[in-house]
Amino acid sequence: MEIVKGGREYFNKRYIKDHPYSLFIYEDTLEDYEFEDYSNVFPIITYDKDGRYLRDKHLEDNKKIIRECIEDIKKNLKRRRYKKLILPEKSIGKGKSKLHENEPKTYEYI
């Protein structure tokens, strides 16, 4: 399977729709609803049940949220339907959540 990192050239509605055999992973900040309607787009959630960005003081809860996201991705990859995995240009946690700056333990776990 080919793994690609990319920005807007990949993460736009037209490209996602035209590439059903690509699996897209993105940082879900609860602020972006653009990609939620596509079956080939999977989030890594960076917020808690109250809609706040993950905080290191809740690291064990954060790990559970992240693990569930990753398990969902792995389950879909096992179907072997996808030929390409597309990751965001900025790593998960370096987007709007700024986990890499504010919550280093959670960012490291991701």
Short mmCIF file of the N, C-alpha and C atoms (twelve columns), coordinates in Angstrom:
data_MODEL
# 
_entry.id   MODEL 
# 
loop_
_atom_site.group_PDB 
_atom_site.id 
_atom_site.type_symbol 
_atom_site.label_atom_id 
_atom_site.label_alt_id 
_atom_site.label_comp_id 
_atom_site.label_asym_id 
_atom_site.label_seq_id 
_atom_site.Cartn_x 
_atom_site.Cartn_y 
_atom_site.Cartn_z 
_atom_site.pdbx_PDB_model_num 
ATOM 1   N N  . MET A 1   0.840   -1.176 0.000  1 
ATOM 2   C CA . MET A 1   0.000   0.000  0.000  1 
ATOM 3   C C  . MET A 1   0.887   1.241  0.000  1 
ATOM 4   N N  . GLU A 2   0.551   2.155  -0.845 1 
ATOM 5   C CA . GLU A 2   1.273   3.419  -0.926 1 
ATOM 6   C C  . GLU A 2   0.801   4.343  0.200  1 
ATOM 7   N N  . ILE A 3   1.740   5.019  0.846  1 
ATOM 8   C CA . ILE A 3   1.424   5.980  1.903  1 
ATOM 9   C C  . ILE A 3   1.915   7.343  1.445  1 
ATOM 10  N N  . VAL A 4   1.029   8.321  1.499  1 
ATOM 11  C CA . VAL A 4   1.318   9.655  0.994  1 
ATOM 12  C C  . VAL A 4   0.963   10.679 2.058  1 
ATOM 13  N N  . LYS A 5   1.783   11.726 2.173  1 
ATOM 14  C CA . LYS A 5   1.444   12.874 3.020  1 
ATOM 15  C C  . LYS A 5   1.095   14.018 2.093  1 
ATOM 16  N N  . GLY A 6   0.025   14.710 2.412  1 
ATOM 17  C CA . GLY A 6   -0.364  15.802 1.535  1 
ATOM 18  C C  . GLY A 6   -1.254  16.809 2.204  1 
ATOM 19  N N  . GLY A 7   -1.419  17.890 1.503  1 
ATOM 20  C CA . GLY A 7   -2.248  18.984 2.002  1 
ATOM 21  C C  . GLY A 7   -3.530  19.112 1.221  1 
ATOM 22  N N  . ARG A 8   -3.831  20.314 0.845  1 
ATOM 23  C CA . ARG A 8   -5.113  20.609 0.193  1 
ATOM 24  C C  . ARG A 8   -5.282  19.908 -1.149 1 
ATOM 25  N N  . GLU A 9   -4.188  19.547 -1.787 1 
ATOM 26  C CA . GLU A 9   -4.323  18.846 -3.062 1 
ATOM 27  C C  . GLU A 9   -5.003  17.492 -2.885 1 
ATOM 28  N N  . TYR A 10  -4.922  16.919 -1.687 1 
ATOM 29  C CA . TYR A 10  -5.588  15.654 -1.382 1 
ATOM 30  C C  . TYR A 10  -6.847  15.854 -0.542 1 
ATOM 31  N N  . PHE A 11  -6.772  16.753 0.404  1 
ATOM 32  C CA . PHE A 11  -7.870  16.924 1.357  1 
ATOM 33  C C  . PHE A 11  -8.861  17.977 0.878  1 
ATOM 34  N N  . ASN A 12  -9.542  17.623 -0.185 1 
ATOM 35  C CA . ASN A 12  -10.639 18.433 -0.677 1 
ATOM 36  C C  . ASN A 12  -11.738 17.489 -1.152 1 
ATOM 37  N N  . LYS A 13  -12.959 17.953 -1.135 1 
ATOM 38  C CA . LYS A 13  -14.104 17.090 -1.401 1 
ATOM 39  C C  . LYS A 13  -14.016 16.408 -2.761 1 
ATOM 40  N N  . ARG A 14  -13.587 17.110 -3.758 1 
ATOM 41  C CA . ARG A 14  -13.513 16.555 -5.116 1 
ATOM 42  C C  . ARG A 14  -12.526 15.398 -5.177 1 
ATOM 43  N N  . TYR A 15  -11.333 15.598 -4.632 1 
ATOM 44  C CA . TYR A 15  -10.310 14.554 -4.681 1 
ATOM 45  C C  . TYR A 15  -10.761 13.318 -3.895 1 
ATOM 46  N N  . ILE A 16  -11.320 13.535 -2.726 1 
ATOM 47  C CA . ILE A 16  -11.777 12.417 -1.892 1 
ATOM 48  C C  . ILE A 16  -12.857 11.620 -2.622 1 
ATOM 49  N N  . LYS A 17  -13.794 12.310 -3.197 1 
ATOM 50  C CA . LYS A 17  -14.880 11.644 -3.918 1 
ATOM 51  C C  . LYS A 17  -14.348 10.871 -5.123 1 
ATOM 52  N N  . ASP A 18  -13.375 11.423 -5.823 1 
ATOM 53  C CA . ASP A 18  -12.826 10.799 -7.026 1 
ATOM 54  C C  . ASP A 18  -11.851 9.663  -6.725 1 
ATOM 55  N N  . HIS A 19  -11.500 9.468  -5.457 1 
ATOM 56  C CA . HIS A 19  -10.524 8.440  -5.080 1 
ATOM 57  C C  . HIS A 19  -11.081 7.542  -3.969 1 
ATOM 58  N N  . PRO A 20  -12.097 6.746  -4.292 1 
ATOM 59  C CA . PRO A 20  -12.724 5.903  -3.279 1 
ATOM 60  C C  . PRO A 20  -11.816 4.784  -2.762 1 
ATOM 61  N N  . TYR A 21  -10.728 4.493  -3.462 1 
ATOM 62  C CA . TYR A 21  -9.806  3.439  -3.014 1 
ATOM 63  C C  . TYR A 21  -8.611  3.997  -2.258 1 
ATOM 64  N N  . SER A 22  -8.743  5.247  -1.853 1 
ATOM 65  C CA . SER A 22  -7.743  5.872  -0.979 1 
ATOM 66  C C  . SER A 22  -8.394  6.085  0.379  1 
ATOM 67  N N  . LEU A 23  -7.640  5.825  1.429  1 
ATOM 68  C CA . LEU A 23  -8.122  6.040  2.790  1 
ATOM 69  C C  . LEU A 23  -7.445  7.301  3.325  1 
ATOM 70  N N  . PHE A 24  -8.235  8.238  3.749  1 
ATOM 71  C CA . PHE A 24  -7.747  9.532  4.215  1 
ATOM 72  C C  . PHE A 24  -7.862  9.600  5.734  1 
ATOM 73  N N  . ILE A 25  -6.798  10.038 6.379  1 
ATOM 74  C CA . ILE A 25  -6.800  10.221 7.834  1 
ATOM 75  C C  . ILE A 25  -6.576  11.704 8.102  1 
ATOM 76  N N  . TYR A 26  -7.391  12.255 8.996  1 
ATOM 77  C CA . TYR A 26  -7.247  13.676 9.294  1 
ATOM 78  C C  . TYR A 26  -7.432  13.940 10.786 1 
ATOM 79  N N  . GLU A 27  -7.005  15.108 11.202 1 
ATOM 80  C CA . GLU A 27  -7.164  15.541 12.590 1 
ATOM 81  C C  . GLU A 27  -8.550  16.140 12.760 1 
ATOM 82  N N  . ASP A 28  -9.376  15.492 13.549 1 
ATOM 83  C CA . ASP A 28  -10.730 15.980 13.788 1 
ATOM 84  C C  . ASP A 28  -10.702 16.906 14.992 1 
ATOM 85  N N  . THR A 29  -10.987 18.169 14.741 1 
ATOM 86  C CA . THR A 29  -10.955 19.184 15.799 1 
ATOM 87  C C  . THR A 29  -12.353 19.627 16.204 1 
ATOM 88  N N  . LEU A 30  -13.359 18.970 15.680 1 
ATOM 89  C CA . LEU A 30  -14.758 19.288 15.920 1 
ATOM 90  C C  . LEU A 30  -15.172 20.575 15.219 1 
ATOM 91  N N  . GLU A 31  -14.232 21.274 14.641 1 
ATOM 92  C CA . GLU A 31  -14.538 22.518 13.940 1 
ATOM 93  C C  . GLU A 31  -14.753 22.280 12.452 1 
ATOM 94  N N  . ASP A 32  -14.230 21.184 11.925 1 
ATOM 95  C CA . ASP A 32  -14.318 20.901 10.502 1 
ATOM 96  C C  . ASP A 32  -15.275 19.751 10.251 1 
ATOM 97  N N  . TYR A 33  -16.331 20.037 9.542  1 
ATOM 98  C CA . TYR A 33  -17.317 18.997 9.227  1 
ATOM 99  C C  . TYR A 33  -17.237 18.562 7.769  1 
ATOM 100 N N  . GLU A 34  -16.287 19.099 7.041  1 
ATOM 101 C CA . GLU A 34  -16.186 18.880 5.601  1 
ATOM 102 C C  . GLU A 34  -16.150 17.419 5.191  1 
ATOM 103 N N  . PHE A 35  -15.444 16.586 5.934  1 
ATOM 104 C CA . PHE A 35  -15.144 15.242 5.470  1 
ATOM 105 C C  . PHE A 35  -15.989 14.149 6.122  1 
ATOM 106 N N  . GLU A 36  -16.901 14.496 6.972  1 
ATOM 107 C CA . GLU A 36  -17.630 13.492 7.735  1 
ATOM 108 C C  . GLU A 36  -18.584 12.644 6.905  1 
ATOM 109 N N  . ASP A 37  -18.916 13.076 5.711  1 
ATOM 110 C CA . ASP A 37  -19.878 12.341 4.891  1 
ATOM 111 C C  . ASP A 37  -19.237 11.306 3.977  1 
ATOM 112 N N  . TYR A 38  -17.953 11.097 4.062  1 
ATOM 113 C CA . TYR A 38  -17.268 10.180 3.164  1 
ATOM 114 C C  . TYR A 38  -16.871 8.901  3.906  1 
ATOM 115 N N  . SER A 39  -17.093 7.767  3.274  1 
ATOM 116 C CA . SER A 39  -16.791 6.485  3.911  1 
ATOM 117 C C  . SER A 39  -15.307 6.148  3.891  1 
ATOM 118 N N  . ASN A 40  -14.512 6.893  3.141  1 
ATOM 119 C CA . ASN A 40  -13.079 6.621  3.051  1 
ATOM 120 C C  . ASN A 40  -12.245 7.653  3.816  1 
ATOM 121 N N  . VAL A 41  -12.872 8.399  4.705  1 
ATOM 122 C CA . VAL A 41  -12.184 9.413  5.507  1 
ATOM 123 C C  . VAL A 41  -12.359 9.065  6.986  1 
ATOM 124 N N  . PHE A 42  -11.223 9.009  7.701  1 
ATOM 125 C CA . PHE A 42  -11.250 8.604  9.100  1 
ATOM 126 C C  . PHE A 42  -10.523 9.622  9.965  1 
ATOM 127 N N  . PRO A 43  -11.162 10.026 11.059 1 
ATOM 128 C CA . PRO A 43  -10.562 11.030 11.931 1 
ATOM 129 C C  . PRO A 43  -9.697  10.421 13.030 1 
ATOM 130 N N  . ILE A 44  -8.748  11.205 13.462 1 
ATOM 131 C CA . ILE A 44  -8.107  11.008 14.761 1 
ATOM 132 C C  . ILE A 44  -8.649  12.171 15.587 1 
ATOM 133 N N  . ILE A 45  -9.470  11.844 16.552 1 
ATOM 134 C CA . ILE A 45  -10.172 12.861 17.335 1 
ATOM 135 C C  . ILE A 45  -9.203  13.540 18.306 1 
ATOM 136 N N  . THR A 46  -9.263  14.863 18.364 1 
ATOM 137 C CA . THR A 46  -8.376  15.627 19.246 1 
ATOM 138 C C  . THR A 46  -9.166  16.457 20.259 1 
ATOM 139 N N  . TYR A 47  -10.386 16.023 20.545 1 
ATOM 140 C CA . TYR A 47  -11.209 16.708 21.531 1 
ATOM 141 C C  . TYR A 47  -11.911 15.677 22.411 1 
ATOM 142 N N  . ASP A 48  -12.368 16.118 23.576 1 
ATOM 143 C CA . ASP A 48  -13.033 15.203 24.505 1 
ATOM 144 C C  . ASP A 48  -14.549 15.255 24.324 1 
ATOM 145 N N  . LYS A 49  -15.263 14.528 25.161 1 
ATOM 146 C CA . LYS A 49  -16.727 14.438 25.037 1 
ATOM 147 C C  . LYS A 49  -17.422 15.776 25.277 1 
ATOM 148 N N  . ASP A 50  -16.719 16.714 25.905 1 
ATOM 149 C CA . ASP A 50  -17.277 18.044 26.144 1 
ATOM 150 C C  . ASP A 50  -16.911 19.036 25.042 1 
ATOM 151 N N  . GLY A 51  -16.186 18.560 24.016 1 
ATOM 152 C CA . GLY A 51  -15.821 19.420 22.898 1 
ATOM 153 C C  . GLY A 51  -14.574 20.252 23.118 1 
ATOM 154 N N  . ARG A 52  -13.816 19.947 24.175 1 
ATOM 155 C CA . ARG A 52  -12.566 20.677 24.439 1 
ATOM 156 C C  . ARG A 52  -11.394 19.849 23.929 1 
ATOM 157 N N  . TYR A 53  -10.353 20.539 23.492 1 
ATOM 158 C CA . TYR A 53  -9.165  19.815 23.037 1 
ATOM 159 C C  . TYR A 53  -8.621  18.936 24.157 1 
ATOM 160 N N  . LEU A 54  -8.057  17.805 23.767 1 
ATOM 161 C CA . LEU A 54  -7.505  16.864 24.739 1 
ATOM 162 C C  . LEU A 54  -6.441  17.534 25.595 1 
ATOM 163 N N  . ARG A 55  -6.381  17.166 26.856 1 
ATOM 164 C CA . ARG A 55  -5.402  17.711 27.808 1 
ATOM 165 C C  . ARG A 55  -4.644  16.561 28.443 1 
ATOM 166 N N  . ASP A 56  -3.369  16.763 28.664 1 
ATOM 167 C CA . ASP A 56  -2.524  15.719 29.240 1 
ATOM 168 C C  . ASP A 56  -3.000  15.267 30.615 1 
ATOM 169 N N  . LYS A 57  -3.689  16.121 31.343 1 
ATOM 170 C CA . LYS A 57  -4.156  15.711 32.674 1 
ATOM 171 C C  . LYS A 57  -5.193  14.589 32.580 1 
ATOM 172 N N  . HIS A 58  -5.716  14.332 31.383 1 
ATOM 173 C CA . HIS A 58  -6.657  13.236 31.148 1 
ATOM 174 C C  . HIS A 58  -6.042  12.224 30.176 1 
ATOM 175 N N  . LEU A 59  -4.764  11.977 30.320 1 
ATOM 176 C CA . LEU A 59  -4.015  11.171 29.350 1 
ATOM 177 C C  . LEU A 59  -4.633  9.796  29.113 1 
ATOM 178 N N  . GLU A 60  -5.047  9.114  30.156 1 
ATOM 179 C CA . GLU A 60  -5.608  7.767  29.973 1 
ATOM 180 C C  . GLU A 60  -6.907  7.816  29.162 1 
ATOM 181 N N  . ASP A 61  -7.744  8.803  29.416 1 
ATOM 182 C CA . ASP A 61  -8.965  8.969  28.620 1 
ATOM 183 C C  . ASP A 61  -8.612  9.314  27.166 1 
ATOM 184 N N  . ASN A 62  -7.604  10.158 26.995 1 
ATOM 185 C CA . ASN A 62  -7.149  10.532 25.656 1 
ATOM 186 C C  . ASN A 62  -6.681  9.305  24.884 1 
ATOM 187 N N  . LYS A 63  -5.924  8.456  25.565 1 
ATOM 188 C CA . LYS A 63  -5.416  7.248  24.919 1 
ATOM 189 C C  . LYS A 63  -6.564  6.365  24.440 1 
ATOM 190 N N  . LYS A 64  -7.606  6.283  25.230 1 
ATOM 191 C CA . LYS A 64  -8.761  5.470  24.846 1 
ATOM 192 C C  . LYS A 64  -9.419  6.036  23.586 1 
ATOM 193 N N  . ILE A 65  -9.608  7.336  23.542 1 
ATOM 194 C CA . ILE A 65  -10.205 7.996  22.373 1 
ATOM 195 C C  . ILE A 65  -9.352  7.736  21.136 1 
ATOM 196 N N  . ILE A 66  -8.055  7.925  21.268 1 
ATOM 197 C CA . ILE A 66  -7.138  7.754  20.140 1 
ATOM 198 C C  . ILE A 66  -7.096  6.297  19.697 1 
ATOM 199 N N  . ARG A 67  -7.035  5.375  20.660 1 
ATOM 200 C CA . ARG A 67  -7.026  3.934  20.327 1 
ATOM 201 C C  . ARG A 67  -8.265  3.542  19.532 1 
ATOM 202 N N  . GLU A 68  -9.416  4.043  19.945 1 
ATOM 203 C CA . GLU A 68  -10.658 3.724  19.230 1 
ATOM 204 C C  . GLU A 68  -10.602 4.215  17.788 1 
ATOM 205 N N  . CYS A 69  -10.048 5.393  17.572 1 
ATOM 206 C CA . CYS A 69  -9.894  5.925  16.212 1 
ATOM 207 C C  . CYS A 69  -8.972  5.020  15.394 1 
ATOM 208 N N  . ILE A 70  -7.856  4.652  15.983 1 
ATOM 209 C CA . ILE A 70  -6.878  3.823  15.276 1 
ATOM 210 C C  . ILE A 70  -7.449  2.438  14.998 1 
ATOM 211 N N  . GLU A 71  -8.188  1.875  15.929 1 
ATOM 212 C CA . GLU A 71  -8.811  0.561  15.707 1 
ATOM 213 C C  . GLU A 71  -9.808  0.626  14.550 1 
ATOM 214 N N  . ASP A 72  -10.541 1.702  14.468 1 
ATOM 215 C CA . ASP A 72  -11.490 1.877  13.368 1 
ATOM 216 C C  . ASP A 72  -10.747 1.938  12.027 1 
ATOM 217 N N  . ILE A 73  -9.648  2.643  12.010 1 
ATOM 218 C CA . ILE A 73  -8.832  2.734  10.791 1 
ATOM 219 C C  . ILE A 73  -8.280  1.356  10.430 1 
ATOM 220 N N  . LYS A 74  -7.724  0.651  11.409 1 
ATOM 221 C CA . LYS A 74  -7.158  -0.680 11.155 1 
ATOM 222 C C  . LYS A 74  -8.216  -1.648 10.643 1 
ATOM 223 N N  . LYS A 75  -9.401  -1.592 11.227 1 
ATOM 224 C CA . LYS A 75  -10.488 -2.465 10.795 1 
ATOM 225 C C  . LYS A 75  -10.805 -2.228 9.319  1 
ATOM 226 N N  . ASN A 76  -10.830 -0.976 8.925  1 
ATOM 227 C CA . ASN A 76  -11.134 -0.654 7.541  1 
ATOM 228 C C  . ASN A 76  -9.981  -0.989 6.601  1 
ATOM 229 N N  . LEU A 77  -8.763  -0.875 7.079  1 
ATOM 230 C CA . LEU A 77  -7.614  -1.266 6.257  1 
ATOM 231 C C  . LEU A 77  -7.591  -2.773 6.010  1 
ATOM 232 N N  . LYS A 78  -8.045  -3.548 6.974  1 
ATOM 233 C CA . LYS A 78  -8.057  -5.008 6.825  1 
ATOM 234 C C  . LYS A 78  -8.974  -5.470 5.708  1 
ATOM 235 N N  . ARG A 79  -9.913  -4.650 5.362  1 
ATOM 236 C CA . ARG A 79  -10.819 -5.005 4.264  1 
ATOM 237 C C  . ARG A 79  -10.079 -5.022 2.924  1 
ATOM 238 N N  . ARG A 80  -8.869  -4.498 2.929  1 
ATOM 239 C CA . ARG A 80  -7.992  -4.460 1.753  1 
ATOM 240 C C  . ARG A 80  -8.631  -3.790 0.536  1 
ATOM 241 N N  . ARG A 81  -9.542  -2.937 0.799  1 
ATOM 242 C CA . ARG A 81  -10.205 -2.197 -0.268 1 
ATOM 243 C C  . ARG A 81  -9.368  -1.016 -0.735 1 
ATOM 244 N N  . TYR A 82  -8.539  -0.521 0.155  1 
ATOM 245 C CA . TYR A 82  -7.792  0.700  -0.141 1 
ATOM 246 C C  . TYR A 82  -6.422  0.394  -0.725 1 
ATOM 247 N N  . LYS A 83  -6.033  1.217  -1.683 1 
ATOM 248 C CA . LYS A 83  -4.739  1.059  -2.331 1 
ATOM 249 C C  . LYS A 83  -3.734  2.118  -1.875 1 
ATOM 250 N N  . LYS A 84  -4.261  3.172  -1.278 1 
ATOM 251 C CA . LYS A 84  -3.409  4.286  -0.863 1 
ATOM 252 C C  . LYS A 84  -3.902  4.815  0.476  1 
ATOM 253 N N  . LEU A 85  -2.960  5.141  1.347  1 
ATOM 254 C CA . LEU A 85  -3.249  5.753  2.641  1 
ATOM 255 C C  . LEU A 85  -2.734  7.184  2.572  1 
ATOM 256 N N  . ILE A 86  -3.610  8.139  2.815  1 
ATOM 257 C CA . ILE A 86  -3.219  9.542  2.718  1 
ATOM 258 C C  . ILE A 86  -3.307  10.192 4.091  1 
ATOM 259 N N  . LEU A 87  -2.157  10.660 4.547  1 
ATOM 260 C CA . LEU A 87  -2.022  11.328 5.844  1 
ATOM 261 C C  . LEU A 87  -1.922  12.825 5.620  1 
ATOM 262 N N  . PRO A 88  -2.339  13.615 6.593  1 
ATOM 263 C CA . PRO A 88  -2.223  15.067 6.422  1 
ATOM 264 C C  . PRO A 88  -0.765  15.513 6.428  1 
ATOM 265 N N  . GLU A 89  -0.513  16.585 5.702  1 
ATOM 266 C CA . GLU A 89  0.831   17.155 5.616  1 
ATOM 267 C C  . GLU A 89  1.383   17.491 7.002  1 
ATOM 268 N N  . LYS A 90  0.553   18.149 7.811  1 
ATOM 269 C CA . LYS A 90  0.905   18.401 9.217  1 
ATOM 270 C C  . LYS A 90  0.492   17.167 9.996  1 
ATOM 271 N N  . SER A 91  1.362   16.684 10.850 1 
ATOM 272 C CA . SER A 91  1.006   15.486 11.611 1 
ATOM 273 C C  . SER A 91  -0.170  15.778 12.537 1 
ATOM 274 N N  . ILE A 92  -0.900  14.711 12.874 1 
ATOM 275 C CA . ILE A 92  -2.048  14.835 13.767 1 
ATOM 276 C C  . ILE A 92  -1.566  15.436 15.088 1 
ATOM 277 N N  . GLY A 93  -2.219  16.500 15.512 1 
ATOM 278 C CA . GLY A 93  -1.834  17.197 16.734 1 
ATOM 279 C C  . GLY A 93  -1.068  18.482 16.465 1 
ATOM 280 N N  . LYS A 94  -0.705  18.702 15.195 1 
ATOM 281 C CA . LYS A 94  -0.035  19.952 14.837 1 
ATOM 282 C C  . LYS A 94  -0.972  20.895 14.098 1 
ATOM 283 N N  . GLY A 95  -2.236  20.512 14.032 1 
ATOM 284 C CA . GLY A 95  -3.240  21.361 13.405 1 
ATOM 285 C C  . GLY A 95  -3.823  22.321 14.425 1 
ATOM 286 N N  . LYS A 96  -5.113  22.547 14.312 1 
ATOM 287 C CA . LYS A 96  -5.795  23.513 15.183 1 
ATOM 288 C C  . LYS A 96  -5.724  23.153 16.656 1 
ATOM 289 N N  . SER A 97  -5.608  21.875 16.974 1 
ATOM 290 C CA . SER A 97  -5.556  21.465 18.382 1 
ATOM 291 C C  . SER A 97  -4.261  21.876 19.065 1 
ATOM 292 N N  . LYS A 98  -3.186  22.011 18.297 1 
ATOM 293 C CA . LYS A 98  -1.854  22.383 18.812 1 
ATOM 294 C C  . LYS A 98  -1.401  21.492 19.962 1 
ATOM 295 N N  . LEU A 99  -1.745  20.211 19.881 1 
ATOM 296 C CA . LEU A 99  -1.336  19.284 20.932 1 
ATOM 297 C C  . LEU A 99  0.177   19.238 21.073 1 
ATOM 298 N N  . HIS A 100 0.893   19.366 19.962 1 
ATOM 299 C CA . HIS A 100 2.359   19.300 20.018 1 
ATOM 300 C C  . HIS A 100 2.950   20.406 20.889 1 
ATOM 301 N N  . GLU A 101 2.262   21.530 20.985 1 
ATOM 302 C CA . GLU A 101 2.741   22.645 21.810 1 
ATOM 303 C C  . GLU A 101 2.203   22.574 23.237 1 
ATOM 304 N N  . ASN A 102 0.915   22.267 23.356 1 
ATOM 305 C CA . ASN A 102 0.234   22.395 24.638 1 
ATOM 306 C C  . ASN A 102 0.102   21.096 25.434 1 
ATOM 307 N N  . GLU A 103 0.052   19.977 24.744 1 
ATOM 308 C CA . GLU A 103 -0.198  18.692 25.413 1 
ATOM 309 C C  . GLU A 103 0.764   17.641 24.856 1 
ATOM 310 N N  . PRO A 104 2.043   17.736 25.201 1 
ATOM 311 C CA . PRO A 104 3.067   16.892 24.576 1 
ATOM 312 C C  . PRO A 104 2.897   15.386 24.809 1 
ATOM 313 N N  . LYS A 105 2.349   14.975 25.940 1 
ATOM 314 C CA . LYS A 105 2.183   13.535 26.202 1 
ATOM 315 C C  . LYS A 105 1.111   12.938 25.296 1 
ATOM 316 N N  . THR A 106 0.030   13.677 25.111 1 
ATOM 317 C CA . THR A 106 -1.031  13.213 24.213 1 
ATOM 318 C C  . THR A 106 -0.514  13.210 22.779 1 
ATOM 319 N N  . TYR A 107 0.194   14.253 22.404 1 
ATOM 320 C CA . TYR A 107 0.756   14.317 21.050 1 
ATOM 321 C C  . TYR A 107 1.712   13.140 20.815 1 
ATOM 322 N N  . GLU A 108 2.556   12.865 21.767 1 
ATOM 323 C CA . GLU A 108 3.500   11.755 21.637 1 
ATOM 324 C C  . GLU A 108 2.764   10.429 21.479 1 
ATOM 325 N N  . TYR A 109 1.677   10.251 22.192 1 
ATOM 326 C CA . TYR A 109 0.906   9.018  22.078 1 
ATOM 327 C C  . TYR A 109 0.343   8.838  20.670 1 
ATOM 328 N N  . ILE A 110 -0.133  9.923  20.103 1 
ATOM 329 C CA . ILE A 110 -0.666  9.849  18.727 1 
ATOM 330 C C  . ILE A 110 0.456   9.425  17.799 1 
# 
